[in-house]
Amino acid sequence: MRIFLFLILTICSNIISAQSLNFESMVVEKSTSKPVENAIITIEGTTLAVKTNEEGVFNFKETIPYGEYVVTVTKENYITEYFLIKSEEGKQIRVKKVKIGVTKKEAARRRKIERENAKKEANKIREVKKKKEALARKREELKIRNTIHVVYDSVPPKPEITYTETQQKYSEIIGVPVDSLTNNELYEFIDEWMGVTYLMGGETKDGIDCSSFTQRVYTKVYDLYIERTAEKQYNSKYTDKFTVKENLREGDLMFFEGVGTKSNAITHVGIYLSNNKFVHSTSIRNGGQKGVKVSDITNSFWSRRFVCGGRRIYTE
């Protein structure tokens, strides 16, 4: 009978002891040897049934009652296959790959698709060849009919672009191409204050806090007045707030809560640069020195406390 003759899967001679039986193998397609996903494997005479995963592997983790069983492998568009297993006390079942073939209808459908794809590819090649031949003929016609004298001047070399040391320095710190840092005044100002220690209420290079630093950036670089504290900058009617980090762009304010306190109030503010980096004056060391520095918004400490970005839309 076909049930016993088609696939006599070898129960490996390497039988090992186990506290509970485990039966696993994988199902592949006969013609291609590709794994077959979502094939249903059923142990007849029991309630045990599993499906193969995307790699074609199935695994019966339940204890299989002792005795001989017919195992069926089914899937739509495939021919159902059968084989025999024997469950014995203290022995683990190991089975080689199960190969199943597609039905005649499925095989015919695949051949039709292959023919259609081959036809499309052949048509595409012919179209490309026709276009090349037409272009070649056009060129020959132009060579014969062309009476226009064309003069080809040499193209002057592009002027060499030089970048400041500050641009080069911060392109490495931020991790972006140097030519993307076009606001040189911003980075010169940041570099001038970089490393200045944090001081609550401070406004000078002897010590400065977060909101005083952002206020100085806006005054010096953008010629705009913004409020003195992080909370006032956040609540300002001239601050257009948004929560999507991907919308941040250079110069946007970044507001945080619970920095240096357990409060949910806005307690910290920085200025976004690019590539997830922002500059701020902070009392939090977080793996480095406190004070004016560049941090990464993807860092878990800052990411958890980020509330929103803020873009100044108008100021008096």
mmCIF file of N, CA, C and O in Angstrom, residues 2 6-7 27-30 36 39-40 72-82 98-107 110:
data_model
loop_
_atom_site.group_PDB
_atom_site.id
_atom_site.type_symbol
_atom_site.label_atom_id
_atom_site.label_comp_id
_atom_site.label_asym_id
_atom_site.label_seq_id
_atom_site.Cartn_x
_atom_site.Cartn_y
_atom_site.Cartn_z
ATOM 1 N N ARG A 2 0.339 2.321 -0.648
ATOM 2 C CA ARG A 2 1.088 3.568 -0.753
ATOM 3 C C ARG A 2 1.412 4.166 0.593
ATOM 4 O O ARG A 2 2.439 4.798 0.794
ATOM 5 N N PHE A 6 5.423 4.789 0.055
ATOM 6 C CA PHE A 6 5.992 6.032 -0.505
ATOM 7 C C PHE A 6 7.153 6.584 0.305
ATOM 8 O O PHE A 6 8.202 6.883 -0.204
ATOM 9 N N LEU A 7 6.925 6.739 1.565
ATOM 10 C CA LEU A 7 7.945 7.405 2.375
ATOM 11 C C LEU A 7 8.198 6.595 3.622
ATOM 12 O O LEU A 7 7.472 6.700 4.573
ATOM 13 N N VAL A 27 9.459 19.488 6.851
ATOM 14 C CA VAL A 27 8.789 19.147 5.599
ATOM 15 C C VAL A 27 9.347 20.033 4.496
ATOM 16 O O VAL A 27 9.435 21.259 4.650
ATOM 17 N N VAL A 28 9.754 19.374 3.393
ATOM 18 C CA VAL A 28 10.287 20.129 2.248
ATOM 19 C C VAL A 28 9.565 19.703 0.982
ATOM 20 O O VAL A 28 8.950 18.636 0.916
ATOM 21 N N GLU A 29 9.652 20.550 -0.028
ATOM 22 C CA GLU A 29 9.025 20.257 -1.311
ATOM 23 C C GLU A 29 9.914 19.330 -2.117
ATOM 24 O O GLU A 29 11.127 19.527 -2.195
ATOM 25 N N LYS A 30 9.306 18.313 -2.735
ATOM 26 C CA LYS A 30 10.078 17.324 -3.476
ATOM 27 C C LYS A 30 10.928 17.938 -4.581
ATOM 28 O O LYS A 30 12.123 17.684 -4.690
ATOM 29 N N VAL A 36 8.457 23.785 3.495
ATOM 30 C CA VAL A 36 7.024 23.997 3.298
ATOM 31 C C VAL A 36 6.434 24.510 4.615
ATOM 32 O O VAL A 36 6.441 23.820 5.630
ATOM 33 N N ALA A 39 2.338 23.401 6.749
ATOM 34 C CA ALA A 39 1.855 22.047 6.484
ATOM 35 C C ALA A 39 1.335 21.476 7.808
ATOM 36 O O ALA A 39 1.883 21.745 8.879
ATOM 37 N N ILE A 40 0.244 20.692 7.748
ATOM 38 C CA ILE A 40 -0.372 20.139 8.956
ATOM 39 C C ILE A 40 0.069 18.692 9.121
ATOM 40 O O ILE A 40 -0.103 17.869 8.228
ATOM 41 N N THR A 72 0.079 11.713 9.016
ATOM 42 C CA THR A 72 -0.296 12.316 7.730
ATOM 43 C C THR A 72 0.262 13.734 7.646
ATOM 44 O O THR A 72 0.317 14.447 8.637
ATOM 45 N N VAL A 73 0.681 14.090 6.439
ATOM 46 C CA VAL A 73 1.196 15.445 6.158
ATOM 47 C C VAL A 73 0.344 16.030 5.052
ATOM 48 O O VAL A 73 0.314 15.506 3.934
ATOM 49 N N THR A 74 -0.370 17.109 5.357
ATOM 50 C CA THR A 74 -1.288 17.694 4.380
ATOM 51 C C THR A 74 -1.055 19.190 4.247
ATOM 52 O O THR A 74 -0.655 19.856 5.186
ATOM 53 N N LYS A 75 -1.318 19.678 3.040
ATOM 54 C CA LYS A 75 -1.353 21.121 2.783
ATOM 55 C C LYS A 75 -2.040 21.336 1.447
ATOM 56 O O LYS A 75 -1.904 20.517 0.524
ATOM 57 N N GLU A 76 -2.771 22.433 1.346
ATOM 58 C CA GLU A 76 -3.475 22.741 0.107
ATOM 59 C C GLU A 76 -2.485 22.816 -1.050
ATOM 60 O O GLU A 76 -1.394 23.367 -0.920
ATOM 61 N N ASN A 77 -2.873 22.245 -2.175
ATOM 62 C CA ASN A 77 -2.071 22.199 -3.407
ATOM 63 C C ASN A 77 -0.911 21.206 -3.334
ATOM 64 O O ASN A 77 -0.053 21.187 -4.224
ATOM 65 N N TYR A 78 -0.873 20.382 -2.259
ATOM 66 C CA TYR A 78 0.157 19.350 -2.141
ATOM 67 C C TYR A 78 -0.526 17.981 -1.999
ATOM 68 O O TYR A 78 -1.633 17.864 -1.481
ATOM 69 N N ILE A 79 0.180 16.951 -2.440
ATOM 70 C CA ILE A 79 -0.324 15.586 -2.306
ATOM 71 C C ILE A 79 -0.113 15.131 -0.862
ATOM 72 O O ILE A 79 0.982 15.258 -0.316
ATOM 73 N N THR A 80 -1.164 14.598 -0.245
ATOM 74 C CA THR A 80 -1.073 14.122 1.137
ATOM 75 C C THR A 80 -0.113 12.936 1.212
ATOM 76 O O THR A 80 -0.165 12.022 0.393
ATOM 77 N N GLU A 81 0.783 12.977 2.210
ATOM 78 C CA GLU A 81 1.750 11.909 2.392
ATOM 79 C C GLU A 81 1.520 11.245 3.747
ATOM 80 O O GLU A 81 1.006 11.863 4.687
ATOM 81 N N TYR A 82 1.906 9.958 3.830
ATOM 82 C CA TYR A 82 1.724 9.178 5.042
ATOM 83 C C TYR A 82 3.031 8.460 5.396
ATOM 84 O O TYR A 82 3.809 8.104 4.497
ATOM 85 N N VAL A 98 10.752 15.103 5.574
ATOM 86 C CA VAL A 98 9.561 14.614 4.893
ATOM 87 C C VAL A 98 9.402 15.389 3.596
ATOM 88 O O VAL A 98 9.305 16.616 3.613
ATOM 89 N N LYS A 99 9.394 14.677 2.476
ATOM 90 C CA LYS A 99 9.267 15.331 1.175
ATOM 91 C C LYS A 99 7.851 15.139 0.648
ATOM 92 O O LYS A 99 7.337 14.018 0.614
ATOM 93 N N ILE A 100 7.212 16.260 0.247
ATOM 94 C CA ILE A 100 5.864 16.175 -0.313
ATOM 95 C C ILE A 100 5.843 16.857 -1.674
ATOM 96 O O ILE A 100 6.538 17.849 -1.903
ATOM 97 N N GLY A 101 5.053 16.288 -2.573
ATOM 98 C CA GLY A 101 4.978 16.825 -3.925
ATOM 99 C C GLY A 101 3.722 17.633 -4.148
ATOM 100 O O GLY A 101 2.704 17.435 -3.476
ATOM 101 N N VAL A 102 3.779 18.541 -5.092
ATOM 102 C CA VAL A 102 2.606 19.363 -5.410
ATOM 103 C C VAL A 102 1.639 18.555 -6.270
ATOM 104 O O VAL A 102 2.015 17.589 -6.941
ATOM 105 N N THR A 103 0.387 18.965 -6.245
ATOM 106 C CA THR A 103 -0.625 18.313 -7.079
ATOM 107 C C THR A 103 -0.390 18.649 -8.548
ATOM 108 O O THR A 103 0.335 19.600 -8.881
ATOM 109 N N LYS A 104 -1.021 17.866 -9.435
ATOM 110 C CA LYS A 104 -0.887 18.125 -10.877
ATOM 111 C C LYS A 104 -1.403 19.513 -11.224
ATOM 112 O O LYS A 104 -0.817 20.218 -12.048
ATOM 113 N N LYS A 105 -2.491 19.899 -10.588
ATOM 114 C CA LYS A 105 -3.063 21.219 -10.857
ATOM 115 C C LYS A 105 -2.110 22.324 -10.449
ATOM 116 O O LYS A 105 -1.912 23.305 -11.180
ATOM 117 N N GLU A 106 -1.479 22.184 -9.270
ATOM 118 C CA GLU A 106 -0.531 23.189 -8.802
ATOM 119 C C GLU A 106 0.704 23.220 -9.687
ATOM 120 O O GLU A 106 1.242 24.282 -10.001
ATOM 121 N N ALA A 107 1.177 22.018 -10.092
ATOM 122 C CA ALA A 107 2.349 21.959 -10.972
ATOM 123 C C ALA A 107 2.059 22.659 -12.292
ATOM 124 O O ALA A 107 2.908 23.395 -12.832
ATOM 125 N N ARG A 110 2.075 26.429 -11.788
ATOM 126 C CA ARG A 110 3.438 26.961 -11.696
ATOM 127 C C ARG A 110 4.115 27.021 -13.061
ATOM 128 O O ARG A 110 4.823 27.984 -13.369
#
